[in-house]
Amino acid sequence: MLSSVYVEVIIKMLVLIIYDVNTQNKDGKKRLRRVAKQCLNYGVRVQHSVFECVVDAHNLEC
């Protein structure tokens, strides 16, 4: 008897996220913190505004 096998292929890629946020006002500083916090969910900080993130297709679409 043959059993069915489910194979899932997950392709991951390294993405560099580099950003520049105007921090001259309170809203800009708040935006900077929000962007950095989200980037930390997906990767590691390399420099102050540079992150290396490993993402799959699902994360890339979000």
N, CA and C atoms as an extended XYZ file, in Angstrom:
186
Properties=species:S:1:pos:R:3:atomname:S:1:resname:S:1:resid:I:1 pbc="F F F"
N         0.827       -1.174        0.000 N   MET     1
C         0.000        0.000        0.000 CA  MET     1
C         0.881        1.251        0.000 C   MET     1
N         0.550        2.203       -0.829 N   LEU     2
C         1.310        3.448       -0.899 CA  LEU     2
C         0.747        4.466        0.069 C   LEU     2
N         1.621        5.105        0.774 N   SER     3
C         1.164        6.179        1.664 CA  SER     3
C         1.489        7.509        1.006 C   SER     3
N         0.644        8.467        1.219 N   SER     4
C         0.897        9.786        0.648 CA  SER     4
C         1.841       10.559        1.561 C   SER     4
N         2.742       11.251        0.953 N   VAL     5
C         3.730       12.029        1.691 CA  VAL     5
C         3.550       13.485        1.309 C   VAL     5
N         3.432       14.308        2.308 N   TYR     6
C         3.297       15.749        2.082 CA  TYR     6
C         4.665       16.373        2.267 C   TYR     6
N         5.142       17.005        1.240 N   VAL     7
C         6.447       17.662        1.296 CA  VAL     7
C         6.228       19.161        1.146 C   VAL     7
N         6.747       19.890        2.085 N   GLU     8
C         6.635       21.343        2.031 CA  GLU     8
C         8.025       21.928        1.837 C   GLU     8
N         8.160       22.715        0.821 N   VAL     9
C         9.434       23.361        0.542 CA  VAL     9
C         9.334       24.806        1.016 C   VAL     9
N        10.221       25.156        1.882 N   ILE    10
C        10.247       26.520        2.403 CA  ILE    10
C        11.521       27.183        1.914 C   ILE    10
N        11.341       28.222        1.157 N   ILE    11
C        12.484       28.968        0.648 CA  ILE    11
C        12.645       30.217        1.503 C   ILE    11
N        13.818       30.374        2.049 N   LYS    12
C        14.099       31.551        2.873 CA  LYS    12
C        15.148       32.395        2.178 C   LYS    12
N        15.074       33.684        2.425 N   MET    13
C        16.066       34.573        1.834 CA  MET    13
C        16.514       35.610        2.852 C   MET    13
N        17.727       36.065        2.658 N   LEU    14
C        18.284       37.104        3.504 CA  LEU    14
C        17.928       38.452        2.896 C   LEU    14
N        17.310       39.304        3.701 N   VAL    15
C        16.886       40.624        3.236 CA  VAL    15
C        17.560       41.672        4.107 C   VAL    15
N        18.125       42.677        3.474 N   LEU    16
C        18.670       43.816        4.203 CA  LEU    16
C        17.612       44.902        4.272 C   LEU    16
N        17.348       45.380        5.463 N   ILE    17
C        16.413       46.493        5.641 CA  ILE    17
C        17.234       47.681        6.120 C   ILE    17
N        17.230       48.709        5.316 N   ILE    18
C        17.982       49.930        5.625 CA  ILE    18
C        16.999       51.090        5.557 C   ILE    18
N        16.940       51.885        6.599 N   TYR    19
C        15.951       52.956        6.609 CA  TYR    19
C        16.537       54.239        7.176 C   TYR    19
N        15.878       55.321        6.837 N   ASP    20
C        16.245       56.641        7.340 CA  ASP    20
C        14.947       57.344        7.714 C   ASP    20
N        14.791       57.630        8.982 N   VAL    21
C        13.570       58.260        9.472 CA  VAL    21
C        13.933       59.628       10.043 C   VAL    21
N        13.176       60.630        9.662 N   ASN    22
C        13.378       61.979       10.180 CA  ASN    22
C        13.026       61.998       11.668 C   ASN    22
N        13.995       62.299       12.515 N   THR    23
C        13.757       62.320       13.963 CA  THR    23
C        13.804       63.739       14.521 C   THR    23
N        13.491       64.712       13.695 N   GLN    24
C        13.516       66.107       14.133 CA  GLN    24
C        12.349       66.442       15.057 C   GLN    24
N        11.281       65.636       14.984 N   ASN    25
C        10.123       65.908       15.841 CA  ASN    25
C         9.724       64.646       16.606 C   ASN    25
N         8.750       64.797       17.497 N   LYS    26
C         8.311       63.699       18.363 CA  LYS    26
C         7.729       62.533       17.558 C   LYS    26
N         6.952       62.839       16.524 N   ASP    27
C         6.359       61.779       15.697 CA  ASP    27
C         7.431       60.969       14.978 C   ASP    27
N         8.470       61.634       14.517 N   GLY    28
C         9.565       60.941       13.833 CA  GLY    28
C        10.300       59.990       14.756 C   GLY    28
N        10.531       60.413       15.993 N   LYS    29
C        11.205       59.553       16.968 CA  LYS    29
C        10.346       58.335       17.297 C   LYS    29
N         9.042       58.556       17.395 N   LYS    30
C         8.121       57.454       17.664 CA  LYS    30
C         8.120       56.464       16.489 C   LYS    30
N         8.106       56.989       15.278 N   ARG    31
C         8.126       56.156       14.069 CA  ARG    31
C         9.425       55.340       14.011 C   ARG    31
N        10.543       55.955       14.356 N   LEU    32
C        11.831       55.279       14.366 CA  LEU    32
C        11.814       54.081       15.318 C   LEU    32
N        11.266       54.252       16.508 N   ARG    33
C        11.183       53.156       17.476 CA  ARG    33
C        10.290       52.032       16.969 C   ARG    33
N         9.161       52.393       16.336 N   ARG    34
C         8.240       51.374       15.805 CA  ARG    34
C         8.885       50.562       14.688 C   ARG    34
N         9.591       51.240       13.799 N   VAL    35
C        10.256       50.541       12.689 CA  VAL    35
C        11.321       49.588       13.233 C   VAL    35
N        12.137       50.064       14.151 N   ALA    36
C        13.205       49.235       14.720 CA  ALA    36
C        12.630       48.036       15.460 C   ALA    36
N        11.544       48.238       16.199 N   LYS    37
C        10.912       47.144       16.934 CA  LYS    37
C        10.404       46.053       15.996 C   LYS    37
N         9.780       46.453       14.888 N   GLN    38
C         9.286       45.483       13.911 CA  GLN    38
C        10.439       44.735       13.258 C   GLN    38
N        11.507       45.433       12.947 N   CYS    39
C        12.661       44.780       12.318 CA  CYS    39
C        13.292       43.758       13.254 C   CYS    39
N        13.298       44.037       14.553 N   LEU    40
C        13.851       43.089       15.521 CA  LEU    40
C        13.047       41.794       15.578 C   LEU    40
N        11.770       41.832       15.175 N   ASN    41
C        10.949       40.616       15.136 CA  ASN    41
C        11.391       39.660       14.038 C   ASN    41
N        12.111       40.175       13.050 N   TYR    42
C        12.463       39.364       11.881 CA  TYR    42
C        13.956       39.161       11.688 C   TYR    42
N        14.785       39.905       12.406 N   GLY    43
C        16.215       39.767       12.171 CA  GLY    43
C        17.066       40.404       13.248 C   GLY    43
N        18.299       40.649       12.889 N   VAL    44
C        19.254       41.217       13.845 CA  VAL    44
C        19.747       42.575       13.352 C   VAL    44
N        20.026       43.425       14.303 N   ARG    45
C        20.531       44.759       13.985 CA  ARG    45
C        22.016       44.653       13.667 C   ARG    45
N        22.398       45.201       12.529 N   VAL    46
C        23.793       45.201       12.104 CA  VAL    46
C        24.420       46.555       12.412 C   VAL    46
N        23.685       47.613       12.144 N   GLN    47
C        24.069       48.965       12.502 CA  GLN    47
C        22.815       49.649       13.033 C   GLN    47
N        22.912       50.923       13.340 N   HIS    48
C        21.781       51.622       13.959 CA  HIS    48
C        20.489       51.501       13.142 C   HIS    48
N        20.552       51.687       11.857 N   SER    49
C        19.351       51.623       11.019 CA  SER    49
C        19.477       50.573        9.922 C   SER    49
N        20.213       49.504       10.209 N   VAL    50
C        20.408       48.419        9.249 CA  VAL    50
C        20.130       47.094        9.945 C   VAL    50
N        19.259       46.287        9.328 N   PHE    51
C        18.909       44.982        9.869 CA  PHE    51
C        19.100       43.914        8.811 C   PHE    51
N        19.561       42.731        9.232 N   GLU    52
C        19.598       41.552        8.379 CA  GLU    52
C        18.460       40.653        8.836 C   GLU    52
N        17.560       40.342        7.915 N   CYS    53
C        16.394       39.536        8.254 CA  CYS    53
C        16.317       38.331        7.338 C   CYS    53
N        16.033       37.171        7.916 N   VAL    54
C        15.792       35.966        7.134 CA  VAL    54
C        14.282       35.778        7.088 C   VAL    54
N        13.720       35.826        5.891 N   VAL    55
C        12.270       35.745        5.738 CA  VAL    55
C        11.911       34.670        4.721 C   VAL    55
N        10.705       34.128        4.878 N   ASP    56
C        10.170       33.214        3.875 CA  ASP    56
C         9.097       33.957        3.088 C   ASP    56
N         8.493       33.289        2.142 N   ALA    57
C         7.513       33.947        1.267 CA  ALA    57
C         6.343       34.519        2.062 C   ALA    57
N         5.895       33.815        3.105 N   HIS    58
C         4.760       34.300        3.896 CA  HIS    58
C         5.104       35.621        4.585 C   HIS    58
N         6.278       35.694        5.219 N   ASN    59
C         6.676       36.927        5.895 CA  ASN    59
C         6.881       38.071        4.923 C   ASN    59
N         7.329       37.755        3.725 N   LEU    60
C         7.575       38.790        2.743 CA  LEU    60
C         6.283       39.425        2.267 C   LEU    60
N         5.197       38.661        2.230 N   GLU    61
C         3.898       39.173        1.785 CA  GLU    61
C         3.210       40.018        2.838 C   GLU    61
N         3.533       39.817        4.106 N   CYS    62
C         2.835       40.503        5.206 CA  CYS    62
C         3.087       41.958        5.244 C   CYS    62
